[in-house]
Amino acid sequence: MQPDYVPGSINPSDGTPLDPTESTPLSEIEAHVARARQAQKAWSELPLETRARHLTDLAKFILEHHQDAAKIMSMETGRSELECTMSELVSLPAAVQTHIKVARDTLRPKKMPISKIEYPGKSATVELLPRGVVAIIAPWNYPLGNFWKHLFPALLAGNTVVIKPSEYTPRTGAWLWDACQKVLPKDVVTLVQGSGEVGAKLVESGIDALTFTGSVATGRKVSARAGELLIPISAELGGKDAAIVLSDCDLQRTALGIAQWSVHNCGHNCAAIERVFVEDSIADEFVALLGAIFSNLRVNGPNQTFSELGPIQNPAQFDIVDAHVKDASQKGATIVCEGGPTGDGYGWKPTLIDRCTPDMLVAKEETFGPVLAIIRVKNEDEAVKLANDSPYGLNGSVWTRDIKKGKALAKRLHVGVALVNNHAITGTMTHLPWTGVKETGTGVASSQWAYHVFTRPRTLFIDKSSAPDPWWIPADEQLQELADALIERGKGSFMATLKLAGIVSKRVKNINALAKRGTESRASESKP
């Protein structure tokens, strides 16, 4: 039987065909999950510090071989090796150590407060236990980075993991899996390859938790099925991030920052700035400066030594970018930097579009490419209103010299991460939650809050008291008296609080008397 191969095997910077990658047969996916489950018991029983040492060793191994990783990523994404290194490798050591620090605090059993007056002799501790086998389904835009933020906390929590890379970047995922095999215990990380049907089958194969990063349409389907199977899921979906530029901003730094976060990774970033709302009074000057910056940006290609961005990664995304730019032009927008195809692979020059309106595709739908829409506004209130008029809500930023005003406006943005004078930078700060609202998805990546999907809480309750609790059987007048006193205390009665001690004492005597009567009854029945 001939094996199936993963589609999409070309280098997008020059169109060079790549050697095919074998797809995982659907009939074998359950076996991959089973191997991960078999490995999970021993992995979870290791002390946290031992798991942390394993992951520190993994990070060191990856850095020692970072040139190999960058070369494979460059081949699959078309970005330069330098950009791959800067985007997904240089921050890895700090990210891993931060994940470890967060895990030490988050996973430590926590003694919970219990009233010694109302519950004498009792104590409770909450501990977080691993779910079991976690599936990570990742997209093509950051073929390593989109694994880091889920892989490390999942493993630190004591889970084992099945990774499923995008069909567009299978070789990078295979490289990561190979690194895990060389450093971690066997089958702590397993790998499946293929298109969407492989991911769908993985969800059905007995996993205990799931993280999914991808489109809204697919994310809805995956989330719905996970809900039917009662599998906890963290889903990071689309974005249409907005930046608000106020008239008092540092114009040069603002233009540079917005250029950075609009074309970074060719705009293949859920937190890329795709919309800029700039006050009318500085719009001409701001657009001119931004246009000058855009016109000097270089797209990676066959003969390019240094470049600021790579090509569009695949033909489907290329068509979306092209359609959005044409739609804006047809509806009367001003194309400041024309951009467009470079002629090499799926290369696309950065495109700056001024005087956009909310009805244009570039202003309302996720472009996910190196295209930036400028929308001129009268004031900050109009900017906030238009920025929030979106089905997405990942990052949002305000650019101003007035930090107090910027903070106040940022708090009005309907987003998971609100920033002043920067954008998307917290994505590599793994002690901070990476999350969004609306169609951007559910769940959290990074930080202590990420552990909700990777762990389940268990309460350990210990009772050392010798006396029965006063609300135990039997039902009698004193129980009624106790109920009345508790109600009155709840209403704020000081006298009811004073009476409680005496009522409780009577109740305990009655409860013990019930047990004594039972003992005497059994004794009399046993006599000849």
JSON list of N, CA and C in Angstrom, two decimals, residues 8-19 67-82 84 168-172 311 313:
[
{"chain": "A", "resi": 8, "resn": "GLY", "atom": "N", "xyz": [1.41, 20.61, 0.02]},
{"chain": "A", "resi": 8, "resn": "GLY", "atom": "CA", "xyz": [1.99, 21.93, 0.25]},
{"chain": "A", "resi": 8, "resn": "GLY", "atom": "C", "xyz": [3.50, 21.93, 0.32]},
{"chain": "A", "resi": 9, "resn": "SER", "atom": "N", "xyz": [4.17, 21.10, -0.45]},
{"chain": "A", "resi": 9, "resn": "SER", "atom": "CA", "xyz": [5.61, 20.92, -0.32]},
{"chain": "A", "resi": 9, "resn": "SER", "atom": "C", "xyz": [6.40, 21.79, -1.29]},
{"chain": "A", "resi": 10, "resn": "ILE", "atom": "N", "xyz": [6.41, 23.12, -1.04]},
{"chain": "A", "resi": 10, "resn": "ILE", "atom": "CA", "xyz": [7.27, 24.02, -1.81]},
{"chain": "A", "resi": 10, "resn": "ILE", "atom": "C", "xyz": [7.86, 25.07, -0.88]},
{"chain": "A", "resi": 11, "resn": "ASN", "atom": "N", "xyz": [8.99, 25.63, -1.29]},
{"chain": "A", "resi": 11, "resn": "ASN", "atom": "CA", "xyz": [9.56, 26.77, -0.59]},
{"chain": "A", "resi": 11, "resn": "ASN", "atom": "C", "xyz": [8.87, 28.03, -1.11]},
{"chain": "A", "resi": 12, "resn": "PRO", "atom": "N", "xyz": [8.13, 28.75, -0.27]},
{"chain": "A", "resi": 12, "resn": "PRO", "atom": "CA", "xyz": [7.35, 29.89, -0.77]},
{"chain": "A", "resi": 12, "resn": "PRO", "atom": "C", "xyz": [8.18, 31.08, -1.23]},
{"chain": "A", "resi": 13, "resn": "SER", "atom": "N", "xyz": [9.47, 31.12, -0.90]},
{"chain": "A", "resi": 13, "resn": "SER", "atom": "CA", "xyz": [10.27, 32.27, -1.33]},
{"chain": "A", "resi": 13, "resn": "SER", "atom": "C", "xyz": [10.69, 32.18, -2.79]},
{"chain": "A", "resi": 14, "resn": "ASP", "atom": "N", "xyz": [10.76, 30.94, -3.32]},
{"chain": "A", "resi": 14, "resn": "ASP", "atom": "CA", "xyz": [11.19, 30.81, -4.72]},
{"chain": "A", "resi": 14, "resn": "ASP", "atom": "C", "xyz": [10.43, 29.73, -5.49]},
{"chain": "A", "resi": 15, "resn": "GLY", "atom": "N", "xyz": [9.50, 29.05, -4.83]},
{"chain": "A", "resi": 15, "resn": "GLY", "atom": "CA", "xyz": [8.71, 28.03, -5.51]},
{"chain": "A", "resi": 15, "resn": "GLY", "atom": "C", "xyz": [9.41, 26.70, -5.67]},
{"chain": "A", "resi": 16, "resn": "THR", "atom": "N", "xyz": [10.55, 26.52, -5.03]},
{"chain": "A", "resi": 16, "resn": "THR", "atom": "CA", "xyz": [11.30, 25.26, -5.17]},
{"chain": "A", "resi": 16, "resn": "THR", "atom": "C", "xyz": [10.53, 24.11, -4.52]},
{"chain": "A", "resi": 17, "resn": "PRO", "atom": "N", "xyz": [10.33, 22.99, -5.23]},
{"chain": "A", "resi": 17, "resn": "PRO", "atom": "CA", "xyz": [9.65, 21.84, -4.63]},
{"chain": "A", "resi": 17, "resn": "PRO", "atom": "C", "xyz": [10.47, 21.26, -3.48]},
{"chain": "A", "resi": 18, "resn": "LEU", "atom": "N", "xyz": [9.80, 20.80, -2.44]},
{"chain": "A", "resi": 18, "resn": "LEU", "atom": "CA", "xyz": [10.46, 20.17, -1.31]},
{"chain": "A", "resi": 18, "resn": "LEU", "atom": "C", "xyz": [10.12, 18.69, -1.28]},
{"chain": "A", "resi": 19, "resn": "ASP", "atom": "N", "xyz": [11.02, 17.91, -0.71]},
{"chain": "A", "resi": 19, "resn": "ASP", "atom": "CA", "xyz": [10.76, 16.48, -0.60]},
{"chain": "A", "resi": 19, "resn": "ASP", "atom": "C", "xyz": [9.49, 16.24, 0.21]},
{"chain": "A", "resi": 67, "resn": "GLN", "atom": "N", "xyz": [20.89, 26.39, 14.16]},
{"chain": "A", "resi": 67, "resn": "GLN", "atom": "CA", "xyz": [21.08, 26.65, 12.73]},
{"chain": "A", "resi": 67, "resn": "GLN", "atom": "C", "xyz": [20.30, 25.63, 11.89]},
{"chain": "A", "resi": 68, "resn": "ASP", "atom": "N", "xyz": [20.26, 24.38, 12.35]},
{"chain": "A", "resi": 68, "resn": "ASP", "atom": "CA", "xyz": [19.48, 23.37, 11.64]},
{"chain": "A", "resi": 68, "resn": "ASP", "atom": "C", "xyz": [17.99, 23.72, 11.67]},
{"chain": "A", "resi": 69, "resn": "ALA", "atom": "N", "xyz": [17.52, 24.14, 12.87]},
{"chain": "A", "resi": 69, "resn": "ALA", "atom": "CA", "xyz": [16.11, 24.50, 13.00]},
{"chain": "A", "resi": 69, "resn": "ALA", "atom": "C", "xyz": [15.78, 25.69, 12.12]},
{"chain": "A", "resi": 70, "resn": "ALA", "atom": "N", "xyz": [16.63, 26.71, 12.13]},
{"chain": "A", "resi": 70, "resn": "ALA", "atom": "CA", "xyz": [16.38, 27.91, 11.32]},
{"chain": "A", "resi": 70, "resn": "ALA", "atom": "C", "xyz": [16.37, 27.59, 9.83]},
{"chain": "A", "resi": 71, "resn": "LYS", "atom": "N", "xyz": [17.24, 26.70, 9.42]},
{"chain": "A", "resi": 71, "resn": "LYS", "atom": "CA", "xyz": [17.32, 26.33, 8.00]},
{"chain": "A", "resi": 71, "resn": "LYS", "atom": "C", "xyz": [16.04, 25.63, 7.55]},
{"chain": "A", "resi": 72, "resn": "ILE", "atom": "N", "xyz": [15.52, 24.73, 8.37]},
{"chain": "A", "resi": 72, "resn": "ILE", "atom": "CA", "xyz": [14.30, 24.02, 8.00]},
{"chain": "A", "resi": 72, "resn": "ILE", "atom": "C", "xyz": [13.11, 24.98, 8.00]},
{"chain": "A", "resi": 73, "resn": "MET", "atom": "N", "xyz": [13.04, 25.85, 9.03]},
{"chain": "A", "resi": 73, "resn": "MET", "atom": "CA", "xyz": [11.95, 26.83, 9.06]},
{"chain": "A", "resi": 73, "resn": "MET", "atom": "C", "xyz": [12.01, 27.76, 7.85]},
{"chain": "A", "resi": 74, "resn": "SER", "atom": "N", "xyz": [13.20, 28.20, 7.50]},
{"chain": "A", "resi": 74, "resn": "SER", "atom": "CA", "xyz": [13.36, 29.09, 6.35]},
{"chain": "A", "resi": 74, "resn": "SER", "atom": "C", "xyz": [12.90, 28.41, 5.08]},
{"chain": "A", "resi": 75, "resn": "MET", "atom": "N", "xyz": [13.23, 27.15, 4.95]},
{"chain": "A", "resi": 75, "resn": "MET", "atom": "CA", "xyz": [12.85, 26.39, 3.77]},
{"chain": "A", "resi": 75, "resn": "MET", "atom": "C", "xyz": [11.33, 26.28, 3.65]},
{"chain": "A", "resi": 76, "resn": "GLU", "atom": "N", "xyz": [10.65, 26.10, 4.78]},
{"chain": "A", "resi": 76, "resn": "GLU", "atom": "CA", "xyz": [9.21, 25.88, 4.75]},
{"chain": "A", "resi": 76, "resn": "GLU", "atom": "C", "xyz": [8.39, 27.18, 4.76]},
{"chain": "A", "resi": 77, "resn": "THR", "atom": "N", "xyz": [8.92, 28.23, 5.37]},
{"chain": "A", "resi": 77, "resn": "THR", "atom": "CA", "xyz": [8.16, 29.48, 5.48]},
{"chain": "A", "resi": 77, "resn": "THR", "atom": "C", "xyz": [8.63, 30.54, 4.49]},
{"chain": "A", "resi": 78, "resn": "GLY", "atom": "N", "xyz": [9.85, 30.38, 3.97]},
{"chain": "A", "resi": 78, "resn": "GLY", "atom": "CA", "xyz": [10.39, 31.38, 3.06]},
{"chain": "A", "resi": 78, "resn": "GLY", "atom": "C", "xyz": [11.06, 32.55, 3.75]},
{"chain": "A", "resi": 79, "resn": "ARG", "atom": "N", "xyz": [10.96, 32.63, 5.09]},
{"chain": "A", "resi": 79, "resn": "ARG", "atom": "CA", "xyz": [11.63, 33.69, 5.82]},
{"chain": "A", "resi": 79, "resn": "ARG", "atom": "C", "xyz": [13.14, 33.46, 5.80]},
{"chain": "A", "resi": 80, "resn": "SER", "atom": "N", "xyz": [13.90, 34.51, 6.04]},
{"chain": "A", "resi": 80, "resn": "SER", "atom": "CA", "xyz": [15.34, 34.34, 6.16]},
{"chain": "A", "resi": 80, "resn": "SER", "atom": "C", "xyz": [15.66, 33.55, 7.43]},
{"chain": "A", "resi": 81, "resn": "GLU", "atom": "N", "xyz": [16.81, 32.91, 7.44]},
{"chain": "A", "resi": 81, "resn": "GLU", "atom": "CA", "xyz": [17.22, 32.18, 8.63]},
{"chain": "A", "resi": 81, "resn": "GLU", "atom": "C", "xyz": [17.38, 33.11, 9.82]},
{"chain": "A", "resi": 82, "resn": "LEU", "atom": "N", "xyz": [17.82, 34.35, 9.55]},
{"chain": "A", "resi": 82, "resn": "LEU", "atom": "CA", "xyz": [17.95, 35.33, 10.63]},
{"chain": "A", "resi": 82, "resn": "LEU", "atom": "C", "xyz": [16.59, 35.64, 11.24]},
{"chain": "A", "resi": 84, "resn": "CYS", "atom": "N", "xyz": [13.90, 33.77, 11.20]},
{"chain": "A", "resi": 84, "resn": "CYS", "atom": "CA", "xyz": [13.45, 32.57, 11.92]},
{"chain": "A", "resi": 84, "resn": "CYS", "atom": "C", "xyz": [14.11, 32.48, 13.29]},
{"chain": "A", "resi": 168, "resn": "TYR", "atom": "N", "xyz": [1.54, 22.60, 6.03]},
{"chain": "A", "resi": 168, "resn": "TYR", "atom": "CA", "xyz": [2.47, 23.46, 5.30]},
{"chain": "A", "resi": 168, "resn": "TYR", "atom": "C", "xyz": [3.87, 23.49, 5.90]},
{"chain": "A", "resi": 169, "resn": "THR", "atom": "N", "xyz": [3.99, 23.09, 7.17]},
{"chain": "A", "resi": 169, "resn": "THR", "atom": "CA", "xyz": [5.30, 23.11, 7.84]},
{"chain": "A", "resi": 169, "resn": "THR", "atom": "C", "xyz": [5.56, 21.80, 8.59]},
{"chain": "A", "resi": 170, "resn": "PRO", "atom": "N", "xyz": [5.43, 20.67, 7.91]},
{"chain": "A", "resi": 170, "resn": "PRO", "atom": "CA", "xyz": [5.58, 19.39, 8.61]},
{"chain": "A", "resi": 170, "resn": "PRO", "atom": "C", "xyz": [7.02, 19.08, 9.02]},
{"chain": "A", "resi": 171, "resn": "ARG", "atom": "N", "xyz": [7.99, 19.59, 8.25]},
{"chain": "A", "resi": 171, "resn": "ARG", "atom": "CA", "xyz": [9.39, 19.25, 8.52]},
{"chain": "A", "resi": 171, "resn": "ARG", "atom": "C", "xyz": [9.89, 19.92, 9.79]},
{"chain": "A", "resi": 172, "resn": "THR", "atom": "N", "xyz": [9.41, 21.13, 10.05]},
{"chain": "A", "resi": 172, "resn": "THR", "atom": "CA", "xyz": [9.79, 21.80, 11.29]},
{"chain": "A", "resi": 172, "resn": "THR", "atom": "C", "xyz": [9.23, 21.04, 12.48]},
{"chain": "A", "resi": 311, "resn": "PRO", "atom": "N", "xyz": [8.08, 35.79, 2.36]},
{"chain": "A", "resi": 311, "resn": "PRO", "atom": "CA", "xyz": [6.94, 35.80, 1.44]},
{"chain": "A", "resi": 311, "resn": "PRO", "atom": "C", "xyz": [5.67, 35.36, 2.16]},
{"chain": "A", "resi": 313, "resn": "GLN", "atom": "N", "xyz": [3.08, 32.64, 2.91]},
{"chain": "A", "resi": 313, "resn": "GLN", "atom": "CA", "xyz": [3.53, 31.26, 3.07]},
{"chain": "A", "resi": 313, "resn": "GLN", "atom": "C", "xyz": [2.89, 30.28, 2.10]}
]
